Amino acid sequence: MTKVLLIDDDVDLTTLLQEYLAEEGFEVTATSDGRAAIAQAAANSIDIIVLDIMMPDMNGIDVLQRIRRLSQVPVLMLTAKGDDVDRIAGLNLGADDYVSKPCSPGELVARLKAILRRSGSASAATPQDSLRAGELIMHPGTRTADWRGRPLELTGTEFSLLEVLARHAGQLVSKQDISKHALGRPLTPFDRRIDVHLSSIRQKLGMREDGQSWIQSVRGHGYQLLQDR
């Protein structure tokens, strides 16, 4: 069973989500203690985390920051409706996605399953499964990547986004196509998830010798992974 760690101090919501997730086949552990959640993430005892931003003692942003120092476990944030600052901060720190509260249990489960599909290992990987774009080598079967001969640490969502660009290296890919192929859903107006995740990937790739970013954006059109010169 997929193990979910639910971090939220809202007792009523937590009880509702625990029951719904259990019916969907998830094994759920709930806590309102951010430090306990960090310890569980470090122990690699869970498959995915649902993390509320607004919590007492240690807020969700601080918890996420600590978790990302220790683990790349997928994280879905629960945020207040319209709170773009927390959403962007969370995505910048490596959260995979977010859902606005109040949310329906069905939407939450759908998002969890989508994240797990993106971050989970595929069945059997062989050397032929590797995808190469210049000095970038991606292994979709194991969801791992190498950049310039060294492992490239990516969250599940970051891997999916970069894979789409790598399959079309040197070509402009629209944000709508990136969203459909990497995230499995159409892009909605004012949704900045892709921009924030790709900004994180840019930082991890570093700069080219000519001073340009490896991932170029064309305002209003999309993104392009540059090829080696």
mmCIF file of C-alpha atoms in Angstrom:
data_model
loop_
_atom_site.group_PDB
_atom_site.id
_atom_site.type_symbol
_atom_site.label_atom_id
_atom_site.label_comp_id
_atom_site.label_asym_id
_atom_site.label_seq_id
_atom_site.Cartn_x
_atom_site.Cartn_y
_atom_site.Cartn_z
ATOM 1 C CA MET A 1 0.000 0.000 0.000
ATOM 2 C CA THR A 2 1.119 3.535 -0.729
ATOM 3 C CA LYS A 3 2.051 5.244 2.540
ATOM 4 C CA VAL A 4 0.801 8.809 2.937
ATOM 5 C CA LEU A 5 1.901 11.167 5.697
ATOM 6 C CA LEU A 6 -0.767 13.803 6.347
ATOM 7 C CA ILE A 7 0.535 16.861 8.215
ATOM 8 C CA ASP A 8 -2.297 19.144 9.328
ATOM 9 C CA ASP A 9 -3.675 20.479 12.613
ATOM 10 C CA ASP A 10 -7.284 20.613 11.367
ATOM 11 C CA VAL A 11 -8.741 17.596 13.177
ATOM 12 C CA ASP A 12 -12.017 17.450 11.234
ATOM 13 C CA LEU A 13 -10.332 17.700 7.843
ATOM 14 C CA THR A 14 -7.658 15.211 8.825
ATOM 15 C CA THR A 15 -10.269 12.656 9.908
ATOM 16 C CA LEU A 16 -12.205 13.120 6.673
ATOM 17 C CA LEU A 17 -9.114 12.771 4.493
ATOM 18 C CA GLN A 18 -7.842 9.747 6.435
ATOM 19 C CA GLU A 19 -11.115 7.900 5.891
ATOM 20 C CA TYR A 20 -11.315 8.799 2.209
ATOM 21 C CA LEU A 21 -7.689 7.941 1.492
ATOM 22 C CA ALA A 22 -8.050 4.603 3.289
ATOM 23 C CA GLU A 23 -11.052 3.765 1.092
ATOM 24 C CA GLU A 24 -8.880 4.561 -1.945
ATOM 25 C CA GLY A 25 -6.252 2.055 -0.826
ATOM 26 C CA PHE A 26 -3.739 4.356 0.869
ATOM 27 C CA GLU A 27 -2.132 3.716 4.237
ATOM 28 C CA VAL A 28 -2.372 7.028 6.101
ATOM 29 C CA THR A 29 -0.465 8.399 9.072
ATOM 30 C CA ALA A 30 -1.573 11.780 10.389
ATOM 31 C CA THR A 31 0.303 14.253 12.563
ATOM 32 C CA SER A 32 0.268 17.932 13.434
ATOM 33 C CA ASP A 33 3.883 17.786 14.631
ATOM 34 C CA GLY A 34 6.229 19.166 11.979
ATOM 35 C CA ARG A 35 9.350 17.804 13.649
ATOM 36 C CA ALA A 36 7.922 14.284 13.788
ATOM 37 C CA ALA A 37 7.058 14.568 10.096
ATOM 38 C CA ILE A 38 10.619 15.586 9.259
ATOM 39 C CA ALA A 39 11.946 12.535 11.091
ATOM 40 C CA GLN A 40 9.617 10.221 9.169
ATOM 41 C CA ALA A 41 10.668 11.750 5.870
ATOM 42 C CA ALA A 42 14.342 11.277 6.780
ATOM 43 C CA ALA A 43 13.699 7.621 7.590
ATOM 44 C CA ASN A 44 12.239 7.031 4.100
ATOM 45 C CA SER A 45 9.224 5.347 5.704
ATOM 46 C CA ILE A 46 6.608 7.097 3.552
ATOM 47 C CA ASP A 47 5.822 7.421 -0.162
ATOM 48 C CA ILE A 48 4.202 10.874 -0.306
ATOM 49 C CA ILE A 49 3.419 13.779 2.035
ATOM 50 C CA VAL A 50 0.355 16.027 2.236
ATOM 51 C CA LEU A 51 1.518 19.162 4.022
ATOM 52 C CA ASP A 52 -0.604 22.043 5.290
ATOM 53 C CA ILE A 53 1.127 25.424 5.107
ATOM 54 C CA MET A 54 -0.645 26.987 8.103
ATOM 55 C CA MET A 55 0.326 25.090 11.252
ATOM 56 C CA PRO A 56 1.267 26.115 14.795
ATOM 57 C CA ASP A 57 4.835 25.953 16.143
ATOM 58 C CA MET A 58 6.562 25.085 12.850
ATOM 59 C CA ASN A 59 4.781 26.234 9.689
ATOM 60 C CA GLY A 60 4.582 24.177 6.536
ATOM 61 C CA ILE A 61 7.203 26.196 4.654
ATOM 62 C CA ASP A 62 9.776 25.522 7.392
ATOM 63 C CA VAL A 63 8.828 21.840 7.481
ATOM 64 C CA LEU A 64 9.172 21.560 3.698
ATOM 65 C CA GLN A 65 12.556 23.274 3.749
ATOM 66 C CA ARG A 66 13.858 20.815 6.346
ATOM 67 C CA ILE A 67 12.396 17.815 4.513
ATOM 68 C CA ARG A 68 14.063 18.819 1.237
ATOM 69 C CA ARG A 69 17.454 18.838 2.944
ATOM 70 C CA LEU A 70 16.933 15.180 3.821
ATOM 71 C CA SER A 71 14.674 13.613 1.216
ATOM 72 C CA GLN A 72 13.153 13.932 -2.256
ATOM 73 C CA VAL A 73 9.865 12.329 -1.156
ATOM 74 C CA PRO A 74 6.969 13.846 -3.152
ATOM 75 C CA VAL A 75 5.123 16.633 -1.322
ATOM 76 C CA LEU A 76 1.638 18.008 -2.015
ATOM 77 C CA MET A 77 0.916 21.274 -0.232
ATOM 78 C CA LEU A 78 -2.421 22.399 1.164
ATOM 79 C CA THR A 79 -2.630 26.182 0.839
ATOM 80 C CA ALA A 80 -5.143 28.903 1.583
ATOM 81 C CA LYS A 81 -7.191 29.874 -1.457
ATOM 82 C CA GLY A 82 -5.573 32.780 -3.280
ATOM 83 C CA ASP A 83 -2.341 32.690 -1.248
ATOM 84 C CA ASP A 84 0.113 32.899 -4.138
ATOM 85 C CA VAL A 85 3.062 33.827 -1.922
ATOM 86 C CA ASP A 86 2.983 30.543 0.008
ATOM 87 C CA ARG A 87 2.353 28.537 -3.155
ATOM 88 C CA ILE A 88 5.332 29.994 -4.967
ATOM 89 C CA ALA A 89 7.550 29.687 -1.888
ATOM 90 C CA GLY A 90 6.587 26.033 -1.544
ATOM 91 C CA LEU A 91 7.176 25.237 -5.211
ATOM 92 C CA ASN A 92 10.550 26.981 -5.051
ATOM 93 C CA LEU A 93 11.500 24.776 -2.115
ATOM 94 C CA GLY A 94 10.665 21.614 -4.058
ATOM 95 C CA ALA A 95 6.984 20.880 -3.449
ATOM 96 C CA ASP A 96 5.514 18.881 -6.318
ATOM 97 C CA ASP A 97 2.066 20.453 -6.430
ATOM 98 C CA TYR A 98 -0.550 22.203 -4.315
ATOM 99 C CA VAL A 99 -4.268 22.077 -3.628
ATOM 100 C CA SER A 100 -6.215 25.063 -2.292
ATOM 101 C CA LYS A 101 -8.276 24.638 0.872
ATOM 102 C CA PRO A 102 -11.086 23.919 1.163
ATOM 103 C CA CYS A 103 -10.613 21.009 -1.203
ATOM 104 C CA SER A 104 -12.618 17.925 -2.011
ATOM 105 C CA PRO A 105 -11.125 14.558 -1.016
ATOM 106 C CA GLY A 106 -11.602 13.425 -4.607
ATOM 107 C CA GLU A 107 -9.454 16.232 -5.967
ATOM 108 C CA LEU A 108 -6.770 15.506 -3.371
ATOM 109 C CA VAL A 109 -6.651 11.821 -4.299
ATOM 110 C CA ALA A 110 -6.465 12.657 -8.011
ATOM 111 C CA ARG A 111 -3.523 14.992 -7.393
ATOM 112 C CA LEU A 112 -1.760 12.418 -5.206
ATOM 113 C CA LYS A 113 -2.114 9.739 -7.866
ATOM 114 C CA ALA A 114 -0.832 12.092 -10.565
ATOM 115 C CA ILE A 115 2.248 12.974 -8.483
ATOM 116 C CA LEU A 116 2.922 9.299 -7.750
ATOM 117 C CA ARG A 117 2.682 8.449 -11.453
ATOM 118 C CA ARG A 118 5.233 11.162 -12.224
ATOM 119 C CA SER A 119 7.610 10.309 -9.404
ATOM 120 C CA GLY A 120 7.254 6.527 -9.218
ATOM 121 C CA SER A 121 9.576 4.123 -10.997
ATOM 122 C CA ALA A 122 8.351 2.492 -14.149
ATOM 123 C CA SER A 123 8.503 -1.260 -14.486
ATOM 124 C CA ALA A 124 11.760 -2.382 -16.046
ATOM 125 C CA ALA A 125 14.430 -0.020 -17.235
ATOM 126 C CA THR A 126 17.116 -0.938 -19.753
ATOM 127 C CA PRO A 127 20.029 1.088 -21.141
ATOM 128 C CA GLN A 128 17.988 1.635 -24.303
ATOM 129 C CA ASP A 129 15.407 3.493 -22.230
ATOM 130 C CA SER A 130 17.843 6.353 -21.608
ATOM 131 C CA LEU A 131 17.148 9.745 -23.148
ATOM 132 C CA ARG A 132 20.131 11.901 -24.094
ATOM 133 C CA ALA A 133 20.142 15.608 -24.862
ATOM 134 C CA GLY A 134 23.721 16.832 -25.023
ATOM 135 C CA GLU A 135 25.314 16.304 -21.607
ATOM 136 C CA LEU A 136 21.941 15.521 -20.059
ATOM 137 C CA ILE A 137 21.069 11.838 -19.720
ATOM 138 C CA MET A 138 17.654 10.907 -18.359
ATOM 139 C CA HIS A 139 16.533 7.421 -17.343
ATOM 140 C CA PRO A 140 12.700 7.382 -17.401
ATOM 141 C CA GLY A 141 12.570 3.814 -16.108
ATOM 142 C CA THR A 142 14.230 4.737 -12.823
ATOM 143 C CA ARG A 143 13.319 8.449 -12.835
ATOM 144 C CA THR A 144 16.968 9.449 -12.453
ATOM 145 C CA ALA A 145 19.127 11.857 -14.432
ATOM 146 C CA ASP A 146 22.786 12.728 -14.946
ATOM 147 C CA TRP A 147 24.097 16.147 -15.906
ATOM 148 C CA ARG A 148 27.672 16.513 -17.120
ATOM 149 C CA GLY A 149 28.568 13.123 -15.690
ATOM 150 C CA ARG A 150 27.098 13.715 -12.234
ATOM 151 C CA PRO A 151 23.722 12.791 -10.713
ATOM 152 C CA LEU A 152 21.115 15.530 -11.085
ATOM 153 C CA GLU A 153 18.785 15.739 -8.080
ATOM 154 C CA LEU A 154 15.238 16.381 -9.320
ATOM 155 C CA THR A 155 11.832 16.149 -7.727
ATOM 156 C CA GLY A 156 9.289 13.983 -9.536
ATOM 157 C CA THR A 157 7.615 16.986 -11.119
ATOM 158 C CA GLU A 158 10.933 18.510 -12.154
ATOM 159 C CA PHE A 159 11.917 15.232 -13.824
ATOM 160 C CA SER A 160 8.674 15.134 -15.806
ATOM 161 C CA LEU A 161 9.038 18.725 -16.987
ATOM 162 C CA LEU A 162 12.676 18.334 -17.970
ATOM 163 C CA GLU A 163 11.916 15.056 -19.764
ATOM 164 C CA VAL A 164 9.398 16.808 -22.022
ATOM 165 C CA LEU A 165 11.938 19.502 -22.911
ATOM 166 C CA ALA A 166 14.717 16.935 -23.415
ATOM 167 C CA ARG A 167 12.566 14.949 -25.867
ATOM 168 C CA HIS A 168 12.224 18.168 -27.866
ATOM 169 C CA ALA A 169 15.710 19.596 -27.259
ATOM 170 C CA GLY A 170 16.373 22.601 -29.477
ATOM 171 C CA GLN A 171 12.646 23.096 -30.113
ATOM 172 C CA LEU A 172 10.184 25.496 -28.543
ATOM 173 C CA VAL A 173 7.519 23.644 -26.536
ATOM 174 C CA SER A 174 4.352 25.498 -25.577
ATOM 175 C CA LYS A 175 3.390 25.730 -21.908
ATOM 176 C CA GLN A 176 0.099 24.043 -22.770
ATOM 177 C CA ASP A 177 1.919 21.027 -24.241
ATOM 178 C CA ILE A 178 4.341 20.930 -21.314
ATOM 179 C CA SER A 179 1.429 20.902 -18.872
ATOM 180 C CA LYS A 180 -0.448 18.160 -20.732
ATOM 181 C CA HIS A 181 2.547 15.851 -21.190
ATOM 182 C CA ALA A 182 4.364 16.462 -17.891
ATOM 183 C CA LEU A 183 1.536 17.192 -15.474
ATOM 184 C CA GLY A 184 -1.287 15.351 -17.182
ATOM 185 C CA ARG A 185 -3.707 18.276 -17.231
ATOM 186 C CA PRO A 186 -4.431 21.381 -19.313
ATOM 187 C CA LEU A 187 -2.821 24.635 -18.260
ATOM 188 C CA THR A 188 -5.198 26.992 -16.484
ATOM 189 C CA PRO A 189 -5.022 30.804 -16.606
ATOM 190 C CA PHE A 190 -2.587 32.416 -14.162
ATOM 191 C CA ASP A 191 -1.098 29.025 -13.192
ATOM 192 C CA ARG A 192 2.619 29.574 -12.515
ATOM 193 C CA ARG A 193 3.558 26.048 -11.437
ATOM 194 C CA ILE A 194 5.518 25.314 -14.592
ATOM 195 C CA ASP A 195 7.431 28.600 -14.420
ATOM 196 C CA VAL A 196 8.431 28.043 -10.799
ATOM 197 C CA HIS A 197 9.519 24.429 -11.320
ATOM 198 C CA LEU A 198 11.539 25.309 -14.438
ATOM 199 C CA SER A 199 13.222 28.142 -12.547
ATOM 200 C CA SER A 200 14.402 25.559 -10.016
ATOM 201 C CA ILE A 201 15.672 23.270 -12.802
ATOM 202 C CA ARG A 202 17.572 26.193 -14.357
ATOM 203 C CA GLN A 203 19.423 26.749 -11.105
ATOM 204 C CA LYS A 204 20.369 23.077 -10.918
ATOM 205 C CA LEU A 205 21.690 23.031 -14.497
ATOM 206 C CA GLY A 206 23.695 26.241 -14.074
ATOM 207 C CA MET A 207 24.662 28.574 -16.886
ATOM 208 C CA ARG A 208 26.129 27.912 -20.313
ATOM 209 C CA GLU A 209 29.582 29.175 -21.217
ATOM 210 C CA ASP A 210 27.966 32.006 -23.184
ATOM 211 C CA GLY A 211 26.147 33.144 -20.046
ATOM 212 C CA GLN A 212 22.710 31.965 -21.156
ATOM 213 C CA SER A 213 20.429 29.644 -19.242
ATOM 214 C CA TRP A 214 20.109 26.126 -20.639
ATOM 215 C CA ILE A 215 16.337 26.558 -20.555
ATOM 216 C CA GLN A 216 15.120 29.560 -22.519
ATOM 217 C CA SER A 217 11.647 31.055 -22.228
ATOM 218 C CA VAL A 218 9.780 32.800 -25.020
ATOM 219 C CA ARG A 219 7.206 35.039 -23.387
ATOM 220 C CA GLY A 220 3.675 33.977 -24.192
ATOM 221 C CA HIS A 221 4.826 30.899 -26.112
ATOM 222 C CA GLY A 222 6.782 28.365 -24.093
ATOM 223 C CA TYR A 223 10.196 26.963 -23.220
ATOM 224 C CA GLN A 224 13.154 25.465 -25.031
ATOM 225 C CA LEU A 225 16.061 23.325 -23.820
ATOM 226 C CA LEU A 226 19.102 24.585 -25.719
ATOM 227 C CA GLN A 227 21.388 22.138 -27.471
ATOM 228 C CA ASP A 228 25.169 22.083 -27.104
ATOM 229 C CA ARG A 229 27.021 24.329 -29.466
#
